[in-house]
């Protein structure tokens, strides 16, 4: 990639060198085996970024010219400097330095920006390469929490960055729409569910049933068994189970899509865990044929003792498949379908072991793409030391976070700028910006200690500012 600033500085310097040494320039071409057309490229390669930025942002040392021009570097720097037609430059001893000014930068970049529009800054390093980005991936029948917001914000940024670099991006929403928890949801719905309540506020209501199930389960262990058997029915395609599952899924997707619309996030595929249910048998077969599967207390596993990891569970004793089974099936499918050059999984650090296991299994299978897989980890968003867990029922709902932010921003606007037209929309835009910014401005491995004062501040490095 050509750096347009360096290119411009090299052109200015090249011109000055030619003017200062018109008599000896031929010696320079002979010495370095270049010609006039390659002078700028040659100078470009000599430009350095000084370790101490006091004198400038770029510098070129004149030493390399002294043998050819048979002068001291300090004198050469001086002679070239006198011929430079630009006030960006200064000299210190043998160094010609350039200090980039905002005006210079604007003049250099704006014409390019205007002529290229949205394509400005695009590159081609990724041309012809496919990159599968698994991000957001919330769980149905549960509210969209702030943890999934982090995956959404980071994943969407990566998608846009890779796209700018010329990659062909495939954005995949691996919805959590399969697994034993849906057996439990079905039991909870059959025991306590009310259609009228569901219609009022579907996701929160479904979630409250899920929380209730876990509370009741503590006193009534039979519930867990019922949950398992309903999931088995679901896996077997039972009509009633499927109908309820579809109900949960439809309401959830409607809600998720509303949120994605708000955040301007798009996916190329909504292929959740359920999408792979028919592919898990094949996946297990493939692993079995490769001699990787063993039995442990009736379950099918890939033993990973040798690598200091817990076994990767493929099938429980009751026949049910697991999260990892579906991720493996998903990976085989994605490679077949997209022939990805890289595959990213933008998922919280809590799942680090899971991805290590899945990637290790793929490596043991000697799949050609085993080293093209990355778990893009990130830390928790914390609200006063409370990590988020959907089981205990203390999840922070994105919806509520957005509403609170919007209220707080409105209050600030009313105070600072009472006549602002379009208050509602502006408050929402600023609120969303505040949330996303505070999320993306923290190094992704670290936890975000979310604070309203910081996120909504109109000063410093914040979204509102
Ligand atoms: N649904 C999962 C969760 O909320 C995240 C899924 C991430 N993607 C994947 N391929 N496992 O924890």
Coordinates of C-alpha atoms and ligand atoms in Angstrom, one line a residue:
X1 CA 0.0 0.0 0.0
X2 CA 1.2 3.5 -0.8
X3 CA 1.1 6.0 2.0
X4 CA -0.1 9.2 0.4
X5 CA 1.7 11.4 2.9
X6 CA 5.0 9.7 2.3
X7 CA 4.4 9.7 -1.4
X8 CA 3.8 13.4 -1.4
X9 CA 6.9 14.2 0.8
X10 CA 9.0 11.9 -1.4
X11 CA 7.9 13.8 -4.5
X12 CA 8.8 17.2 -2.9
X13 CA 12.2 15.8 -1.8
X14 CA 12.9 14.1 -5.1
X15 CA 12.3 17.4 -6.9
X16 CA 14.6 19.3 -4.5
X17 CA 17.4 16.7 -4.9
X18 CA 17.2 17.0 -8.7
X19 CA 17.4 20.8 -8.4
X20 CA 20.1 20.9 -5.9
X21 CA 22.3 18.4 -7.7
X22 CA 21.3 18.8 -11.3
X23 CA 25.0 18.4 -12.2
X24 CA 25.6 15.1 -10.3
X25 CA 22.2 13.5 -10.4
X26 CA 23.4 11.0 -13.0
X27 CA 26.0 9.7 -10.5
X28 CA 23.2 9.0 -8.1
X29 CA 21.2 7.0 -10.7
X30 CA 24.3 5.0 -11.6
X31 CA 25.2 4.4 -8.0
X32 CA 21.8 3.1 -7.0
X33 CA 20.9 1.6 -10.3
X34 CA 17.8 3.7 -10.7
X35 CA 16.6 6.3 -13.3
X36 CA 14.6 9.4 -13.1
X37 CA 11.3 7.7 -13.0
X38 CA 12.3 5.7 -9.9
X39 CA 13.8 8.6 -7.9
X40 CA 10.6 9.2 -5.9
X41 CA 10.2 5.6 -5.1
X42 CA 13.9 5.5 -4.0
X43 CA 13.4 8.6 -1.7
X44 CA 10.1 7.2 -0.4
X45 CA 12.0 4.1 0.9
X46 CA 14.5 6.3 2.7
X47 CA 11.9 8.2 4.7
X48 CA 11.9 7.4 8.3
X49 CA 9.7 8.1 11.3
X50 CA 12.0 9.7 13.9
X51 CA 12.1 8.1 17.2
X52 CA 12.0 11.4 18.9
X53 CA 9.2 13.3 17.3
X54 CA 10.3 16.7 18.4
X55 CA 11.8 17.8 15.0
X56 CA 9.2 16.3 12.8
X57 CA 6.9 13.4 11.9
X58 CA 9.1 12.2 9.1
X59 CA 12.8 12.5 8.4
X60 CA 15.3 11.7 5.8
X61 CA 19.0 11.4 6.7
X62 CA 21.4 12.8 4.1
X63 CA 24.2 10.2 4.8
X64 CA 23.3 7.9 2.0
X65 CA 24.0 10.7 -0.5
X66 CA 27.4 11.7 0.8
X67 CA 29.4 9.1 -1.1
X68 CA 27.8 9.9 -4.4
X69 CA 27.8 13.7 -4.1
X70 CA 31.2 13.8 -2.2
X71 CA 30.0 16.2 0.4
X72 CA 29.3 16.1 4.1
X73 CA 25.8 15.0 5.0
X74 CA 25.2 18.3 6.8
X75 CA 26.0 20.3 3.7
X76 CA 23.9 18.0 1.5
X77 CA 20.9 18.4 3.8
X78 CA 21.4 22.2 3.7
X79 CA 21.6 22.3 -0.1
X80 CA 18.5 20.2 -0.6
X81 CA 16.6 22.0 2.0
X82 CA 17.2 25.3 0.2
X83 CA 15.5 23.9 -2.9
X84 CA 12.4 22.6 -1.2
X85 CA 9.3 24.4 -2.1
X86 CA 7.2 23.8 1.0
X87 CA 7.1 25.1 4.6
X88 CA 6.7 21.6 6.1
X89 CA 10.4 21.0 6.3
X90 CA 13.2 21.9 8.6
X91 CA 16.8 20.6 9.1
X92 CA 18.7 19.4 12.1
X93 CA 22.3 18.6 11.2
X94 CA 22.2 15.9 8.5
X95 CA 18.5 15.3 8.8
X96 CA 15.8 16.9 6.7
X97 CA 12.6 16.7 8.7
X98 CA 9.0 17.2 7.8
X99 CA 6.3 18.2 10.2
X100 CA 2.7 17.4 9.1
X101 CA 0.3 20.2 9.7
X102 CA -3.5 19.9 9.8
X103 CA -3.9 22.2 6.9
X104 CA -1.4 20.2 4.8
X105 CA -3.2 17.0 5.7
X106 CA -6.6 18.4 4.8
X107 CA -5.4 19.7 1.4
X108 CA -3.8 16.3 0.7
X109 CA -6.7 14.1 1.8
X110 CA -9.9 16.0 1.1
X111 CA -9.7 15.9 -2.7
X112 CA -9.2 12.2 -2.5
X113 CA -12.0 11.8 -0.1
X114 CA -14.4 13.8 -2.2
X115 CA -13.5 11.9 -5.4
X116 CA -13.6 8.5 -3.8
X117 CA -16.6 9.0 -1.5
X118 CA -17.4 5.9 0.5
X119 CA -14.5 4.0 -1.2
X120 CA -11.9 6.4 0.3
X121 CA -9.2 4.5 2.1
X122 CA -10.1 1.1 0.6
X123 CA -7.4 -1.3 -0.1
X124 CA -7.0 -4.5 -2.0
X125 CA -4.8 -6.6 0.3
X126 CA -7.8 -9.0 0.9
X127 CA -8.8 -9.3 -2.7
X128 CA -9.9 -12.8 -3.6
X129 CA -10.0 -13.9 0.1
X130 CA -13.0 -15.0 2.0
X131 CA -13.4 -14.3 5.7
X132 CA -16.2 -15.8 7.7
X133 CA -17.1 -13.7 10.7
X134 CA -19.4 -15.3 13.4
X135 CA -20.7 -12.5 15.5
X136 CA -23.5 -11.2 17.7
X137 CA -25.1 -14.7 17.9
X138 CA -27.6 -14.1 20.7
X139 CA -29.7 -16.8 22.3
X140 CA -33.4 -17.0 21.4
X141 CA -36.0 -16.7 24.1
X142 CA -33.6 -14.5 26.1
X143 CA -33.3 -10.8 25.9
X144 CA -30.5 -9.3 23.9
X145 CA -28.0 -8.5 26.6
X146 CA -25.0 -6.2 26.7
X147 CA -22.6 -9.1 26.3
X148 CA -24.1 -9.7 22.8
X149 CA -23.8 -6.0 22.2
X150 CA -20.0 -6.3 22.6
X151 CA -19.9 -9.1 20.1
X152 CA -22.1 -7.2 17.8
X153 CA -20.1 -4.0 18.0
X154 CA -16.7 -5.7 17.7
X155 CA -17.8 -8.1 15.0
X156 CA -19.5 -5.4 12.9
X157 CA -16.4 -3.3 13.1
X158 CA -14.2 -6.2 12.0
X159 CA -16.6 -6.8 9.2
X160 CA -16.4 -3.2 8.0
X161 CA -12.6 -3.1 8.3
X162 CA -12.0 -6.3 6.5
X163 CA -14.4 -5.2 3.8
X164 CA -12.4 -2.0 3.4
X165 CA -9.3 -4.1 3.0
X166 CA -10.8 -5.9 0.1
X167 CA -11.8 -9.1 1.7
X168 CA -15.1 -10.8 0.9
X169 CA -16.8 -10.9 4.3
X170 CA -19.4 -13.4 5.3
X171 CA -21.3 -12.3 8.4
X172 CA -22.8 -15.1 10.2
X173 CA -25.3 -14.9 13.1
X174 CA -24.9 -18.2 14.9
X175 CA -28.1 -17.9 16.9
X176 CA -28.4 -19.9 20.0
X177 CA -31.6 -21.6 19.0
X178 CA -30.9 -25.2 19.8
X179 CA -30.0 -27.2 22.9
X180 CA -31.4 -28.6 26.1
X181 CA -32.5 -25.2 27.4
X182 CA -35.3 -25.3 24.8
X183 CA -36.5 -28.5 26.5
X184 CA -36.6 -26.5 29.7
X185 CA -38.4 -23.6 28.0
X186 CA -41.0 -25.9 26.7
X187 CA -41.6 -27.4 30.2
X188 CA -41.8 -23.9 31.7
X189 CA -44.2 -22.7 29.0
X190 CA -46.5 -25.8 29.4
X191 CA -46.6 -25.4 33.2
X192 CA -46.9 -21.6 33.6
X193 CA -47.1 -20.0 30.1
X194 CA -49.8 -17.5 29.2
X195 CA -50.4 -16.4 25.6
X196 CA -51.8 -13.0 26.9
X197 CA -48.7 -12.3 28.9
X198 CA -46.5 -13.4 26.0
X199 CA -48.0 -10.9 23.7
X200 CA -47.4 -8.0 26.0
X201 CA -43.7 -8.2 26.1
X202 CA -42.6 -11.5 24.5
X203 CA -38.9 -11.7 25.2
X204 CA -39.0 -10.5 28.8
X205 CA -41.9 -12.8 29.5
X206 CA -40.1 -15.9 28.0
X207 CA -37.0 -14.9 30.0
X208 CA -39.0 -14.7 33.2
X209 CA -40.3 -18.2 32.6
X210 CA -36.8 -19.4 32.1
X211 CA -35.7 -17.8 35.4
X212 CA -38.7 -19.3 37.1
X213 CA -37.8 -22.7 35.8
X214 CA -34.4 -22.5 37.3
X215 CA -35.8 -21.4 40.7
X216 CA -38.3 -24.2 40.8
X217 CA -35.8 -26.7 39.6
X218 CA -33.8 -26.2 42.8
X219 CA -36.8 -27.7 44.8
X220 CA -38.0 -30.1 42.1
X221 CA -35.3 -32.1 40.4
X222 CA -37.9 -33.9 38.3
X223 CA -38.2 -30.7 36.2
X224 CA -34.7 -31.2 34.9
X225 CA -35.6 -34.7 33.6
X226 CA -38.7 -33.3 32.0
X227 CA -36.7 -30.7 30.3
X228 CA -34.3 -33.3 28.9
X229 CA -37.0 -35.4 27.6
X230 CA -38.7 -32.5 25.8
X231 CA -35.4 -31.6 24.2
X232 CA -35.2 -35.2 22.9
X233 CA -38.7 -34.8 21.5
X234 CA -37.6 -31.6 19.8
X235 CA -34.6 -33.3 18.3
X236 CA -36.8 -36.1 17.1
X237 CA -39.0 -33.6 15.3
X238 CA -42.0 -33.9 17.6
X239 CA -44.9 -31.7 16.4
X240 CA -45.8 -30.0 19.6
X241 CA -42.2 -29.4 20.6
X242 CA -41.4 -27.9 17.2
X243 CA -44.4 -25.6 17.3
X244 CA -43.5 -24.2 20.6
X245 CA -39.8 -23.8 19.6
X246 CA -40.9 -21.9 16.5
X247 CA -43.1 -19.6 18.6
X248 CA -40.0 -18.7 20.8
X249 CA -37.9 -18.3 17.7
X250 CA -40.2 -16.1 15.8
X251 CA -40.7 -13.6 18.6
X252 CA -37.0 -13.6 19.3
X253 CA -36.0 -12.9 15.8
X254 CA -38.4 -10.1 15.4
X255 CA -36.9 -8.4 18.5
X256 CA -33.3 -9.1 17.4
X257 CA -33.9 -7.6 14.0
X258 CA -35.4 -4.5 15.5
X259 CA -32.2 -4.0 17.5
X260 CA -29.9 -4.7 14.4
X261 CA -31.9 -2.1 12.5
X262 CA -31.3 0.4 15.2
X263 CA -27.6 -0.3 15.3
X264 CA -27.4 -0.6 11.5
X265 CA -25.9 -4.1 11.6
X266 CA -26.5 -6.6 8.9
X267 CA -25.7 -10.3 8.5
X268 CA -25.3 -12.4 5.4
X269 CA -26.6 -15.5 7.1
X270 CA -28.9 -16.3 10.0
X271 CA -27.7 -19.8 10.4
X272 CA -28.2 -20.6 14.1
X273 CA -27.4 -23.8 15.9
X274 CA -30.6 -25.5 14.8
X275 CA -29.5 -25.1 11.2
X276 CA -26.8 -27.8 11.9
X277 CA -29.0 -30.4 13.6
X278 CA -29.1 -32.5 10.5
X279 CA -25.4 -32.2 10.0
X280 CA -24.2 -33.4 13.5
X281 CA -24.4 -37.1 12.7
X282 CA -22.1 -36.6 9.7
X283 CA -19.7 -34.6 11.8
X284 CA -19.5 -37.3 14.5
X285 CA -19.1 -39.9 11.8
X286 CA -16.2 -38.0 10.3
X287 CA -14.5 -37.8 13.7
X288 CA -15.2 -41.4 14.5
X289 CA -13.6 -42.5 11.1
X290 CA -10.5 -40.5 12.0
X291 CA -10.3 -42.5 15.2
X292 CA -10.7 -39.5 17.4
X293 CA -13.9 -40.5 19.3
X294 CA -14.0 -42.4 22.5
X295 CA -16.7 -43.4 25.0
X296 CA -16.9 -41.9 28.5
X297 CA -19.7 -42.9 30.8
X298 CA -22.0 -43.6 27.8
X299 CA -21.2 -40.3 26.2
X300 CA -19.2 -39.7 23.0
X301 CA -16.1 -37.5 23.4
X302 CA -12.8 -36.5 21.9
X303 CA -10.3 -37.0 24.7
X304 CA -8.0 -34.0 24.9
X305 CA -6.1 -35.0 28.1
X306 CA -2.8 -34.8 26.2
X307 CA -3.4 -31.2 25.5
X308 CA -4.5 -30.3 29.0
X309 CA -8.0 -29.7 28.0
X310 CA -11.3 -31.2 29.2
X311 CA -12.8 -33.7 26.7
X312 CA -14.8 -32.3 23.9
X313 CA -18.3 -33.6 24.3
X314 CA -20.1 -34.7 21.1
X315 CA -23.1 -36.7 22.3
X316 CA -24.5 -37.2 25.7
X317 CA -25.5 -40.6 27.0
X318 CA -29.1 -39.9 26.2
X319 CA -28.2 -39.2 22.5
X320 CA -28.5 -35.4 22.6
X321 CA -25.8 -33.4 20.8
X322 CA -24.1 -30.4 22.3
X323 CA -22.9 -26.9 21.6
X324 CA -19.5 -28.1 20.5
X325 CA -21.0 -30.7 18.2
X326 CA -22.9 -28.0 16.4
X327 CA -19.9 -25.8 16.2
X328 CA -17.9 -28.6 14.6
X329 CA -20.7 -29.3 12.2
X330 CA -20.9 -25.6 11.5
X331 CA -17.2 -25.3 10.8
X332 CA -17.2 -28.2 8.3
X333 CA -20.2 -26.7 6.6
X334 CA -18.7 -23.2 6.5
X335 CA -15.5 -24.4 4.9
X336 CA -17.4 -26.4 2.4
X337 CA -19.8 -23.6 1.6
X338 CA -17.5 -20.5 1.8
X339 CA -14.0 -21.9 1.4
X340 CA -12.9 -19.3 3.9
X341 CA -9.3 -18.1 4.2
X342 CA -10.0 -17.0 7.7
X343 CA -12.8 -17.7 10.1
X344 CA -13.4 -15.5 13.2
X345 CA -15.5 -16.2 16.2
X346 CA -16.3 -13.0 18.0
X347 CA -17.3 -14.4 21.4
X348 CA -16.6 -13.5 25.1
X349 CA -13.6 -14.8 26.9
X350 CA -15.9 -17.1 29.0
X351 CA -15.9 -19.4 26.0
X352 CA -12.1 -19.6 25.5
X353 CA -11.9 -23.2 26.4
X354 CA -14.7 -24.2 24.2
X355 CA -13.0 -22.7 21.1
X356 CA -9.6 -24.2 22.1
X357 CA -11.3 -27.6 22.2
X358 CA -13.1 -27.1 18.9
X359 CA -10.0 -25.8 17.1
X360 CA -7.9 -28.6 18.6
X361 CA -10.3 -31.2 17.3
X362 CA -10.1 -29.7 13.8
X363 CA -6.3 -29.8 14.0
X364 CA -6.4 -33.4 15.1
X365 CA -8.5 -34.1 12.0
X366 CA -5.8 -32.4 10.0
X367 CA -8.2 -30.1 8.3
X368 CA -6.3 -27.8 6.0
X369 CA -7.9 -24.7 7.6
X370 CA -7.1 -25.6 11.2
X371 CA -4.7 -22.7 11.6
X372 CA -7.1 -20.2 9.9
X373 CA -9.4 -20.1 12.9
X374 CA -9.5 -17.3 15.5
X375 CA -11.5 -16.8 18.6
X376 CA -11.7 -13.0 18.8
X377 CA -12.2 -12.8 22.6
X378 CA -13.5 -10.0 24.6
X379 CA -14.0 -9.2 28.3
X380 CA -17.3 -8.6 30.2
X381 CA -19.2 -5.4 30.4
X382 CA -19.4 -4.8 34.1
X383 CA -22.0 -2.7 36.0
X384 CA -20.7 -2.2 39.5
X385 CA -18.9 -5.6 39.7
X386 CA -21.9 -7.5 38.5
X387 CA -21.0 -9.9 35.7
X388 CA -24.0 -10.9 33.6
X389 CA -25.6 -14.2 33.9
X390 CA -28.9 -15.1 32.3
X391 CA -29.5 -17.9 34.7
X392 CA -29.6 -15.9 37.9
X393 CA -31.8 -13.3 36.2
X394 CA -29.5 -10.3 36.6
X395 CA -28.8 -9.8 32.9
X396 CA -28.6 -6.2 31.8
X397 CA -31.0 -5.8 28.8
X398 CA -29.7 -3.8 25.9
X399 CA -33.1 -2.3 25.5
X400 CA -33.1 -0.9 29.0
X401 CA -29.6 0.4 28.6
X402 CA -30.6 2.3 25.5
X403 CA -33.7 3.7 27.1
X404 CA -31.8 4.9 30.2
X405 CA -29.1 6.4 28.0
X406 CA -31.7 8.2 25.8
X407 CA -33.4 9.6 28.9
X408 CA -30.1 10.9 30.3
X409 CA -29.1 12.4 27.0
X410 CA -32.4 14.1 26.6
X411 CA -32.0 15.7 30.0
X412 CA -28.6 17.0 29.2
X413 CA -29.8 18.4 25.8
X414 CA -32.8 20.1 27.5
X415 CA -30.4 21.7 29.9
X416 CA -27.7 22.7 27.4
X417 CA -29.6 23.3 24.3
X418 CA -33.3 23.6 25.0
X419 CA -34.3 24.7 21.5
X420 CA -32.7 21.8 19.6
X421 CA -35.1 20.6 17.0
X422 CA -35.6 16.9 16.7
X423 CA -34.8 16.2 20.3
X424 CA -36.0 12.6 20.4
X425 CA -34.0 11.4 17.4
X426 CA -30.9 13.3 18.4
X427 CA -31.1 11.9 21.9
X428 CA -31.4 8.4 20.5
X429 CA -28.5 8.8 18.1
X430 CA -26.2 10.3 20.8
X431 CA -27.2 7.6 23.2
X432 CA -26.4 4.8 20.8
X433 CA -23.1 6.5 19.9
X434 CA -22.3 6.7 23.6
X435 CA -22.9 3.0 24.2
X436 CA -21.0 1.8 21.2
X437 CA -18.1 4.1 21.7
X438 CA -17.6 3.2 25.3
X439 CA -17.7 -0.4 24.3
X440 CA -15.2 -0.1 21.4
X441 CA -12.9 2.3 23.1
X442 CA -11.8 -0.3 25.7
X443 CA -9.1 -2.8 24.6
X444 CA -11.2 -5.8 23.7
X445 CA -9.6 -8.2 26.1
X446 CA -10.3 -6.0 29.0
X447 CA -13.5 -5.7 30.9
X448 CA -15.5 -2.6 30.2
X449 CA -16.4 -0.9 33.5
X450 CA -19.5 0.8 32.3
X451 CA -20.2 4.1 34.0
X452 CA -23.0 6.5 33.0
X453 CA -20.9 9.5 33.9
X454 CA -18.1 8.5 31.6
X455 CA -20.2 7.1 28.7
X456 CA -22.4 10.1 28.6
X457 CA -19.8 12.8 29.2
X458 CA -19.7 15.5 26.6
X459 CA -16.0 16.0 27.2
X460 CA -13.0 13.9 26.4
X461 CA -12.9 10.6 24.5
X462 CA -16.5 9.8 24.5
X463 CA -19.2 9.2 21.9
X464 CA -21.2 12.3 22.8
X465 CA -18.1 14.5 22.4
Ligands
LIG1 N1 -25.0 -18.1 21.4 C1 -23.7 -18.1 22.0 C2 -23.8 -17.4 23.4 O1 -24.6 -16.5 23.5 C3 -22.6 -17.5 21.2 C4 -22.4 -18.3 19.9 C5 -21.1 -17.9 19.3 N2 -20.8 -18.6 18.1 C6 -20.4 -19.9 18.0 N3 -20.2 -20.3 16.8 N4 -20.3 -20.6 19.0 O2 -23.0 -17.6 24.3

